[in-house]
PDB file of C-alpha atoms in Angstrom:
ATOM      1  CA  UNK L 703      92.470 104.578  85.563  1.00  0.00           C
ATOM      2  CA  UNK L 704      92.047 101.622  87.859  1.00  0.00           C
ATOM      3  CA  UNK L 705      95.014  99.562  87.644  1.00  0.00           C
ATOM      4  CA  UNK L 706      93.006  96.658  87.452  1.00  0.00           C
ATOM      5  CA  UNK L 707      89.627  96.749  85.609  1.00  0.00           C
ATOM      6  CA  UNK L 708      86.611  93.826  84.816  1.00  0.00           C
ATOM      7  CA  UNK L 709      83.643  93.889  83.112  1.00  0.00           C
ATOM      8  CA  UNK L 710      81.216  94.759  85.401  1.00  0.00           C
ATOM      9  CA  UNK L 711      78.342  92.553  84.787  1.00  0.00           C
ATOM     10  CA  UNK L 712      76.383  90.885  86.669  1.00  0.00           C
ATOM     11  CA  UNK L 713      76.299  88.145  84.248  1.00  0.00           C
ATOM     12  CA  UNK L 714      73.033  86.717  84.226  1.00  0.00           C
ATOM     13  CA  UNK L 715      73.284  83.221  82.122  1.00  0.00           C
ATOM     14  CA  UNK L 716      70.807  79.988  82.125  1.00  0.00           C
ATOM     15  CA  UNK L 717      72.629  76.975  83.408  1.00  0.00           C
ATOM     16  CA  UNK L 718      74.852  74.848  80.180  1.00  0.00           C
ATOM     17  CA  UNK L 719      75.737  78.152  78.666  1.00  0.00           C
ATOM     18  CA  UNK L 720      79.501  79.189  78.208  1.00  0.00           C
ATOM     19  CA  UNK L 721      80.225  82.598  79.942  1.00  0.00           C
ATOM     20  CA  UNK L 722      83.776  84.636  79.238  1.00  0.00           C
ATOM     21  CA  UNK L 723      84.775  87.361  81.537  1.00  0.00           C
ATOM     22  CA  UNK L 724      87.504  90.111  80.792  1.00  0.00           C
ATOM     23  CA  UNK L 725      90.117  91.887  82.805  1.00  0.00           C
ATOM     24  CA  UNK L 726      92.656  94.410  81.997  1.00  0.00           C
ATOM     25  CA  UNK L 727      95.783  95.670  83.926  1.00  0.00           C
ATOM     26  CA  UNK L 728      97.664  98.902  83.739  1.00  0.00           C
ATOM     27  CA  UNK L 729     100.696  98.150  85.500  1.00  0.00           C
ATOM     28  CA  UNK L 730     102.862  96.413  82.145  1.00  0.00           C
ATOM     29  CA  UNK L 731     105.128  95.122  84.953  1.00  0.00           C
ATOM     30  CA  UNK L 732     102.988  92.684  86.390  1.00  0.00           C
ATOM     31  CA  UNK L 733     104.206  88.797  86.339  1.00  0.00           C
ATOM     32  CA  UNK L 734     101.583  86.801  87.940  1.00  0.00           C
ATOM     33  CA  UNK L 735      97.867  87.041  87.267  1.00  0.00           C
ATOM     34  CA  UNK L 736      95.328  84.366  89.143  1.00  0.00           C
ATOM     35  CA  UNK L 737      90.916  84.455  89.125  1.00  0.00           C
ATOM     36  CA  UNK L 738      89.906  84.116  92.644  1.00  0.00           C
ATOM     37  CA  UNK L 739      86.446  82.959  92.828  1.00  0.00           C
ATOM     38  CA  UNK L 740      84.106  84.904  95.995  1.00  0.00           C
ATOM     39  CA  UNK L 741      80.670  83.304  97.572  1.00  0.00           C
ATOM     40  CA  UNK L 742      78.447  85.921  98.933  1.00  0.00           C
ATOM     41  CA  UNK L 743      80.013  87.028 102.235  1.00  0.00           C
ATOM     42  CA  UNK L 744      82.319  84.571 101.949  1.00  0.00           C
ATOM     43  CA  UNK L 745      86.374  84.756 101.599  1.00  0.00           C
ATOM     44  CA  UNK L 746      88.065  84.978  98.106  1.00  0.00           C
ATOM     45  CA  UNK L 747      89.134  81.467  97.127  1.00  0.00           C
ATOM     46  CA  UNK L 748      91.815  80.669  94.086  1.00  0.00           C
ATOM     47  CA  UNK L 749      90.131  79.470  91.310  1.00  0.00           C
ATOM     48  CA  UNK L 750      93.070  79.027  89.066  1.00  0.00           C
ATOM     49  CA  UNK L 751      96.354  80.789  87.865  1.00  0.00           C
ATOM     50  CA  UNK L 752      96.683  82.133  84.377  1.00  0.00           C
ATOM     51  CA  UNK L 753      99.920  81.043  82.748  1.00  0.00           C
ATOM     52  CA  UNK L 754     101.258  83.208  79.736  1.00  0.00           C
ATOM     53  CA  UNK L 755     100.422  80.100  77.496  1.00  0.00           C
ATOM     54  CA  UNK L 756      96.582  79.740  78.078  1.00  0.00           C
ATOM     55  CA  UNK L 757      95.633  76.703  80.920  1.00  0.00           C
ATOM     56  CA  UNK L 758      92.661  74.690  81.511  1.00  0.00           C
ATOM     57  CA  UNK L 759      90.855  73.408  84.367  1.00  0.00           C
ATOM     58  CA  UNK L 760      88.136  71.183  83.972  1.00  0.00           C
ATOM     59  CA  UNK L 761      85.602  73.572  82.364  1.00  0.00           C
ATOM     60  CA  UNK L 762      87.233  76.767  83.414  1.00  0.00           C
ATOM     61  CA  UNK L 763      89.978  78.240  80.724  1.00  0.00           C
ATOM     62  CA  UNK L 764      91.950  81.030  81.457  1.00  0.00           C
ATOM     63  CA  UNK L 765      94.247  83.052  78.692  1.00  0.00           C
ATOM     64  CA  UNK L 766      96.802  85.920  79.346  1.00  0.00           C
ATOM     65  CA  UNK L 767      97.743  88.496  76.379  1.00  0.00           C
ATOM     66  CA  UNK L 768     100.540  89.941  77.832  1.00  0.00           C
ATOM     67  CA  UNK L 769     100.785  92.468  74.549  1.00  0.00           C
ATOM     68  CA  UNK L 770      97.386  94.011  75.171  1.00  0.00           C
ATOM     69  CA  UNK L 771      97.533  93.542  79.056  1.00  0.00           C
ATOM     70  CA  UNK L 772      94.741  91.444  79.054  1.00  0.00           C
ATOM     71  CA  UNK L 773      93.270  88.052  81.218  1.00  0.00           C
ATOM     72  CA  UNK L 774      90.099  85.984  80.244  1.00  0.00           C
ATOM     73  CA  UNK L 775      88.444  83.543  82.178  1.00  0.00           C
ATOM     74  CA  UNK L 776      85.822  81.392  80.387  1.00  0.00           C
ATOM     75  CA  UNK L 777      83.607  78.695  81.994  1.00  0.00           C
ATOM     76  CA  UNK L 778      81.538  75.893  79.994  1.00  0.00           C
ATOM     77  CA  UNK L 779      78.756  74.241  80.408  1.00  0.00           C
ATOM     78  CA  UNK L 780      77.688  77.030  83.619  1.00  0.00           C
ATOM     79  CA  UNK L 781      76.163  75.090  86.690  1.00  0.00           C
ATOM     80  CA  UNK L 782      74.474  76.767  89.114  1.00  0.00           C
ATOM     81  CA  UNK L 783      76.887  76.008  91.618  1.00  0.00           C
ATOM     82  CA  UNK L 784      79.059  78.512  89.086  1.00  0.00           C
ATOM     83  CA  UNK L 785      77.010  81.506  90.816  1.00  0.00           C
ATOM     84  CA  UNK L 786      79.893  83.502  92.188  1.00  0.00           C
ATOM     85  CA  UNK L 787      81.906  86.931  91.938  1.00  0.00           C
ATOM     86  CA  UNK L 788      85.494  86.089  90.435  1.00  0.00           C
ATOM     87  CA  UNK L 789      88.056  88.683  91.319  1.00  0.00           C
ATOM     88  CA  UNK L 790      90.676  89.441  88.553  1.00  0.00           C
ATOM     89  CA  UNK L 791      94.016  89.372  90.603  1.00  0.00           C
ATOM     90  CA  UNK L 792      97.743  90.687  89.494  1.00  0.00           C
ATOM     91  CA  UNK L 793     100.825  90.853  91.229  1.00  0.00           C
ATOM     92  CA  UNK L 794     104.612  91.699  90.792  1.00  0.00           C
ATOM     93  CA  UNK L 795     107.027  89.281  92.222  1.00  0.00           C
ATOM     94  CA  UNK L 796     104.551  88.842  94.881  1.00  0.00           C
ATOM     95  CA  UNK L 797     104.363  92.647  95.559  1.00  0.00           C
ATOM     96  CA  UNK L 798     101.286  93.700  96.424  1.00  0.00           C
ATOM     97  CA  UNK L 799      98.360  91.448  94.975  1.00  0.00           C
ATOM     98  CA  UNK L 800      95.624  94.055  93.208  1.00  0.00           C
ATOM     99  CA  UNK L 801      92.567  92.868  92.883  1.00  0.00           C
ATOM    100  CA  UNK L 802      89.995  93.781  90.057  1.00  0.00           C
ATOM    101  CA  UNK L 803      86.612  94.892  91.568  1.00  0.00           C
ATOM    102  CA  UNK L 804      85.047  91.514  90.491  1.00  0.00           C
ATOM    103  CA  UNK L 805      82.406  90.519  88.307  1.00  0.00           C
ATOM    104  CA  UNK L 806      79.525  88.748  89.366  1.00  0.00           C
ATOM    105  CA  UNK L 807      78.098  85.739  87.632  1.00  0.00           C
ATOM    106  CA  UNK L 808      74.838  84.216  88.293  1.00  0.00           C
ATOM    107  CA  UNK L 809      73.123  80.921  86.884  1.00  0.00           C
ATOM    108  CA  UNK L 810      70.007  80.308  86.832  1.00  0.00           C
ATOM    109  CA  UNK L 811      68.088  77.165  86.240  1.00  0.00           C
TER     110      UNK L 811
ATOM    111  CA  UNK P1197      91.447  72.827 110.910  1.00  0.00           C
ATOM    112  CA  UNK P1198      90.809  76.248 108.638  1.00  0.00           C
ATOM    113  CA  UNK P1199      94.871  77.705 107.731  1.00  0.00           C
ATOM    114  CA  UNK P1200      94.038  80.906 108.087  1.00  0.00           C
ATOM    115  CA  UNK P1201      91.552  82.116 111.150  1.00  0.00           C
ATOM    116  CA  UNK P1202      90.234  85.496 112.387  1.00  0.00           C
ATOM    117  CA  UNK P1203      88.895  86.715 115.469  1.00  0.00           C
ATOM    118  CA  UNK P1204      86.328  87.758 115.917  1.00  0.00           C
ATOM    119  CA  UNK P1205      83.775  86.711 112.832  1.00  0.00           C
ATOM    120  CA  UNK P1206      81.661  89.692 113.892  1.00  0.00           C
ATOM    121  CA  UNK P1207      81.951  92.593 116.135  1.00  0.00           C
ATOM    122  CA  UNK P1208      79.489  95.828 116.275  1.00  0.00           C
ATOM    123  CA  UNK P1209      80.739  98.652 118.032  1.00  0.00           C
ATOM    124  CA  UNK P1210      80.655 102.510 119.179  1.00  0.00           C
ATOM    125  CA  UNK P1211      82.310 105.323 117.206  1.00  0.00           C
ATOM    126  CA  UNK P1212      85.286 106.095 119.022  1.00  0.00           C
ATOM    127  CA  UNK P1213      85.868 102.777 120.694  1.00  0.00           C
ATOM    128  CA  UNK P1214      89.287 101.184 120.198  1.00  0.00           C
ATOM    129  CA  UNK P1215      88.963  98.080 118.073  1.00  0.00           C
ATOM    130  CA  UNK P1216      91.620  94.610 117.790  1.00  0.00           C
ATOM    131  CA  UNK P1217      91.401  91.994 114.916  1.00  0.00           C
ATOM    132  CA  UNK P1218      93.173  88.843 114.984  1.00  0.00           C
ATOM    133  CA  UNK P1219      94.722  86.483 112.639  1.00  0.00           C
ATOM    134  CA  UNK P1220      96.561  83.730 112.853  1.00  0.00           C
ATOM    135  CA  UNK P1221      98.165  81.379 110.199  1.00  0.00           C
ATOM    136  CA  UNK P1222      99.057  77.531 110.519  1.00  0.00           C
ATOM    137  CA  UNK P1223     100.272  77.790 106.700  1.00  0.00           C
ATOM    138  CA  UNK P1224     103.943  78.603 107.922  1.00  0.00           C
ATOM    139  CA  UNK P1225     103.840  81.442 105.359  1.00  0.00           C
ATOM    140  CA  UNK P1226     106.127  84.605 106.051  1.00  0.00           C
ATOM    141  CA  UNK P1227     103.729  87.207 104.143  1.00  0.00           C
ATOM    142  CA  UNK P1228     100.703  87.862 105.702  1.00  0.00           C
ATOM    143  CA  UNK P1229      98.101  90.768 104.946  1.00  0.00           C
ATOM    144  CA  UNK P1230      94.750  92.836 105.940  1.00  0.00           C
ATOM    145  CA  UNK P1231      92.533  93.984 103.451  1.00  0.00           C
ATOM    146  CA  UNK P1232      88.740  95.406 103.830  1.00  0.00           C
ATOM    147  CA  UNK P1233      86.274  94.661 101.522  1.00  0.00           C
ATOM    148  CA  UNK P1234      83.399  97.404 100.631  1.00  0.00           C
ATOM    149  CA  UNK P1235      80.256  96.971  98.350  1.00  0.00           C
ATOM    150  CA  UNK P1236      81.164  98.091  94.594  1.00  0.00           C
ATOM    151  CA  UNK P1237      84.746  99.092  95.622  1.00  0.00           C
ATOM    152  CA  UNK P1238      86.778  94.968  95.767  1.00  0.00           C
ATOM    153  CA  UNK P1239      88.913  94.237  98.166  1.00  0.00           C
ATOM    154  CA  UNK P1240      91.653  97.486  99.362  1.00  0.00           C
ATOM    155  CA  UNK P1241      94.775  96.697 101.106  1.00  0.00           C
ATOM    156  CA  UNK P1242      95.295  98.177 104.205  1.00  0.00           C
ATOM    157  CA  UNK P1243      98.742  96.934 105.686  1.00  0.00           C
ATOM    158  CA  UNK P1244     100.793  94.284 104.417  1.00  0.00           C
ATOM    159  CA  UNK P1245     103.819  92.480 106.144  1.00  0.00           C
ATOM    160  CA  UNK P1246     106.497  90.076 104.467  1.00  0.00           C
ATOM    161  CA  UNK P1247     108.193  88.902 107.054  1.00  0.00           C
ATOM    162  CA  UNK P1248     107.941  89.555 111.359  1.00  0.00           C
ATOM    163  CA  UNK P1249     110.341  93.037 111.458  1.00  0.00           C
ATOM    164  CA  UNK P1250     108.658  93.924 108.187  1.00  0.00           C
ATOM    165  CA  UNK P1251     105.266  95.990 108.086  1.00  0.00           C
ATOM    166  CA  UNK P1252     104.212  98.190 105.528  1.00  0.00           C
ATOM    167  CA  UNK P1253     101.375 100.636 104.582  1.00  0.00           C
ATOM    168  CA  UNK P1254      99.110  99.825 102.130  1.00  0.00           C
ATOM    169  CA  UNK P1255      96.416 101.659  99.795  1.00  0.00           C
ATOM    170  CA  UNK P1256      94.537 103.345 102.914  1.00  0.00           C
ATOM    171  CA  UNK P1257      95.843 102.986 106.066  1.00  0.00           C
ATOM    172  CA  UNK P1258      95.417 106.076 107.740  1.00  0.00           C
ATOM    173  CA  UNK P1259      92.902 105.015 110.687  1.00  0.00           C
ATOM    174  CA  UNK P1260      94.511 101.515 111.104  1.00  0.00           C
ATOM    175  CA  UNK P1261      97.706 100.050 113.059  1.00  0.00           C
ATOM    176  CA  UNK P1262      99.072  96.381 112.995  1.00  0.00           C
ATOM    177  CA  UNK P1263     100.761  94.069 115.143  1.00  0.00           C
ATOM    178  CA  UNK P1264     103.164  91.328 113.618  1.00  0.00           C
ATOM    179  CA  UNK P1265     103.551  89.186 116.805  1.00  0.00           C
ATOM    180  CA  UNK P1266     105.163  85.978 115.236  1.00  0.00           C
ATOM    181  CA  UNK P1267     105.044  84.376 111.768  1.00  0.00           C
ATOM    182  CA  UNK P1268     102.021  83.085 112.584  1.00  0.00           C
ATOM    183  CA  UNK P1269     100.260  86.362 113.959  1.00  0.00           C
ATOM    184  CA  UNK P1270      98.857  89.342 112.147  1.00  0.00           C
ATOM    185  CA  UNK P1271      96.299  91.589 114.192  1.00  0.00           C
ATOM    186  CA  UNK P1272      94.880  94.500 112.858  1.00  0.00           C
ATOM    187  CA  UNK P1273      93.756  97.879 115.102  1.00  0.00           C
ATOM    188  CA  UNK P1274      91.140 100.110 114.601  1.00  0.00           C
ATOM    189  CA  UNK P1275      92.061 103.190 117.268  1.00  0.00           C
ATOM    190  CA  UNK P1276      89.065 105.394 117.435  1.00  0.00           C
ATOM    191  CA  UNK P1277      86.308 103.880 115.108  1.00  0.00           C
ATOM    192  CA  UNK P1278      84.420 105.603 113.044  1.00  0.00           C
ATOM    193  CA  UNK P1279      81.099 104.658 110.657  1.00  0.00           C
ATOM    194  CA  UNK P1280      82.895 104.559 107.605  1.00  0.00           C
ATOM    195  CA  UNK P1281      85.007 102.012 109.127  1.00  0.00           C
ATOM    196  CA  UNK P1282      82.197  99.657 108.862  1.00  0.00           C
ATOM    197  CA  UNK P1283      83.365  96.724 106.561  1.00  0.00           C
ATOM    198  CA  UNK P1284      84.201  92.976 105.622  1.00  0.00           C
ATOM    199  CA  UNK P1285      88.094  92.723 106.534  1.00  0.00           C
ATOM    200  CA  UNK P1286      90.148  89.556 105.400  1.00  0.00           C
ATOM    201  CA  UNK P1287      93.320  88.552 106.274  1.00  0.00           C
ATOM    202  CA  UNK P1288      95.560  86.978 104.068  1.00  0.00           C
ATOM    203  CA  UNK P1289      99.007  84.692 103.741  1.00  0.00           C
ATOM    204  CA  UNK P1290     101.247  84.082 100.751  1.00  0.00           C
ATOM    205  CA  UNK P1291     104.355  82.197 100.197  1.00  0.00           C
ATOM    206  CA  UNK P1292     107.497  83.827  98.799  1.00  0.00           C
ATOM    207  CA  UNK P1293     108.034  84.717  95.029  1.00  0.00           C
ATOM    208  CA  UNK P1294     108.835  81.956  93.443  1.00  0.00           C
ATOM    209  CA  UNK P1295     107.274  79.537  95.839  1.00  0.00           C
ATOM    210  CA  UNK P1296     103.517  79.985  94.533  1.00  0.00           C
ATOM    211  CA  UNK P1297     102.684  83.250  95.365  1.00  0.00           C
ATOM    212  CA  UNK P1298      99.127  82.239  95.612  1.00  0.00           C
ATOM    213  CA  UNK P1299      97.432  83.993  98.437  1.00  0.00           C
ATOM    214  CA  UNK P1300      94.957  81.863 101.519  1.00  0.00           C
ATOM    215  CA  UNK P1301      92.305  84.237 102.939  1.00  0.00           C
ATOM    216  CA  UNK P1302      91.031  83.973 106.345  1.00  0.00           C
ATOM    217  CA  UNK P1303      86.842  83.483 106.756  1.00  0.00           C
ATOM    218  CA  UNK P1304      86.920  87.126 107.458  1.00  0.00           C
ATOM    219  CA  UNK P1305      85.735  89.835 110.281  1.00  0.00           C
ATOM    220  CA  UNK P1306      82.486  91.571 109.619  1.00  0.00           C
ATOM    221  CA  UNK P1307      82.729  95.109 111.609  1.00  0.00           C
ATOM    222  CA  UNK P1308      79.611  97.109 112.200  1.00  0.00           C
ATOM    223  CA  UNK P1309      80.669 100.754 113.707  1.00  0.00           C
ATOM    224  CA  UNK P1310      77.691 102.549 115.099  1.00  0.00           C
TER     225      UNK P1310
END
């Protein structure tokens, strides 16, 4: 088993819709969990970090369930400038970041 | 100015040909990193390095070396090339736990190995 796993999509959605993407970890250990967002050929950029009580960003909401081992990432009102892989990412103590193999997301008008 | 940089943006090159890539950091960050980045597979680590006397292997680094020249330097060798070499590699920065831990990647180094 991967020890980081997201749906696999692509998520094709039309542009206002709310998308949710889902990411499990193996490693029951880990402490820190972020969604990196990734433009085609492009590098991975931090999108947000995902604190154990749920945060918000604008129209981006991220939730941990620490119990299940478990990250969501949901995004409202989709523009098309949302069009994007975002990377599931988990560390320990700043060990080792693993990244999830992505899932991409694409809007369309 | 871009915090993290890497030299060269693109290189194509001959199986068997001995290969450098560069990064360098402006972020004052200790841990630095080098990861390649294949189609369906995410990103892999390859070597990872927390501090300048510090350098460790990562998922798969058998066919790479690295170089941690100064804080600010992190360059990545390729000794004999082969094909399945060919890649996206990033390199990478972080701050200390407890201090973030949020990682900066560089624009990355698309290798071709012919």
């Amino acid at each position: 088993r991967k020890e980081v796993e997201q749906d696999p999509g692509p998520f094709n959605v039309p542009e206002g819709a709310t998308v949710a993407f889902n990411c499990t970890y193996s490693n029951s250990a880990s402490q820190s969990f972020f969604w990196y967002r990734q433009d085609c050929r492009k590098e991975p950029k931090l999108l947000m970090s995902v604190y154990s009580s749920g945060n918000e960003d604008g129209r981006f909401t991220a939730q941990l369930n620490r119990a299940s081992q478990y990250i969501s990432l949901l995004i409202r009102d989709s523009k098309l400038s949302d069009s994007a892989t975002y990377l599931c990412v988990v560390t320990y103590y700043g060990q080792n970041f693993v990244f999830g193999p992505g899932t991409r997301l694409s809007v369309l008008p | 100015d871009a915090d993290v940089t890497q030299t060269p943006r693109n290189r194509i090159t001959k199986t068997g040909k001995r290969i450098m890539l560069e990064c360098s950091q402006t972020k004052g960050h200790d841990r630095m990193y080098w990861y390649r980045q294949d189609p369906g597979l995410g990103l892999r680590l390859i070597y990872y390095s927390f501090d300048v006397k510090d350098i460790n292997k990562g998922e798969i680094s058998d066919g790479y070396s690295v170089s941690r020249q100064a804080q600010a330097k992190f360059s990545l060798s390729l000794e004999s090339a082969i094909p399945n070499q060919t890649a996206l590699y990033f390199c990478a920065t972080s701050d200390s736990p407890g201090q973030g831990e949020k990682q900066f990647f560089g624009p990355g180094t698309r290798l071709t190995v012919l």
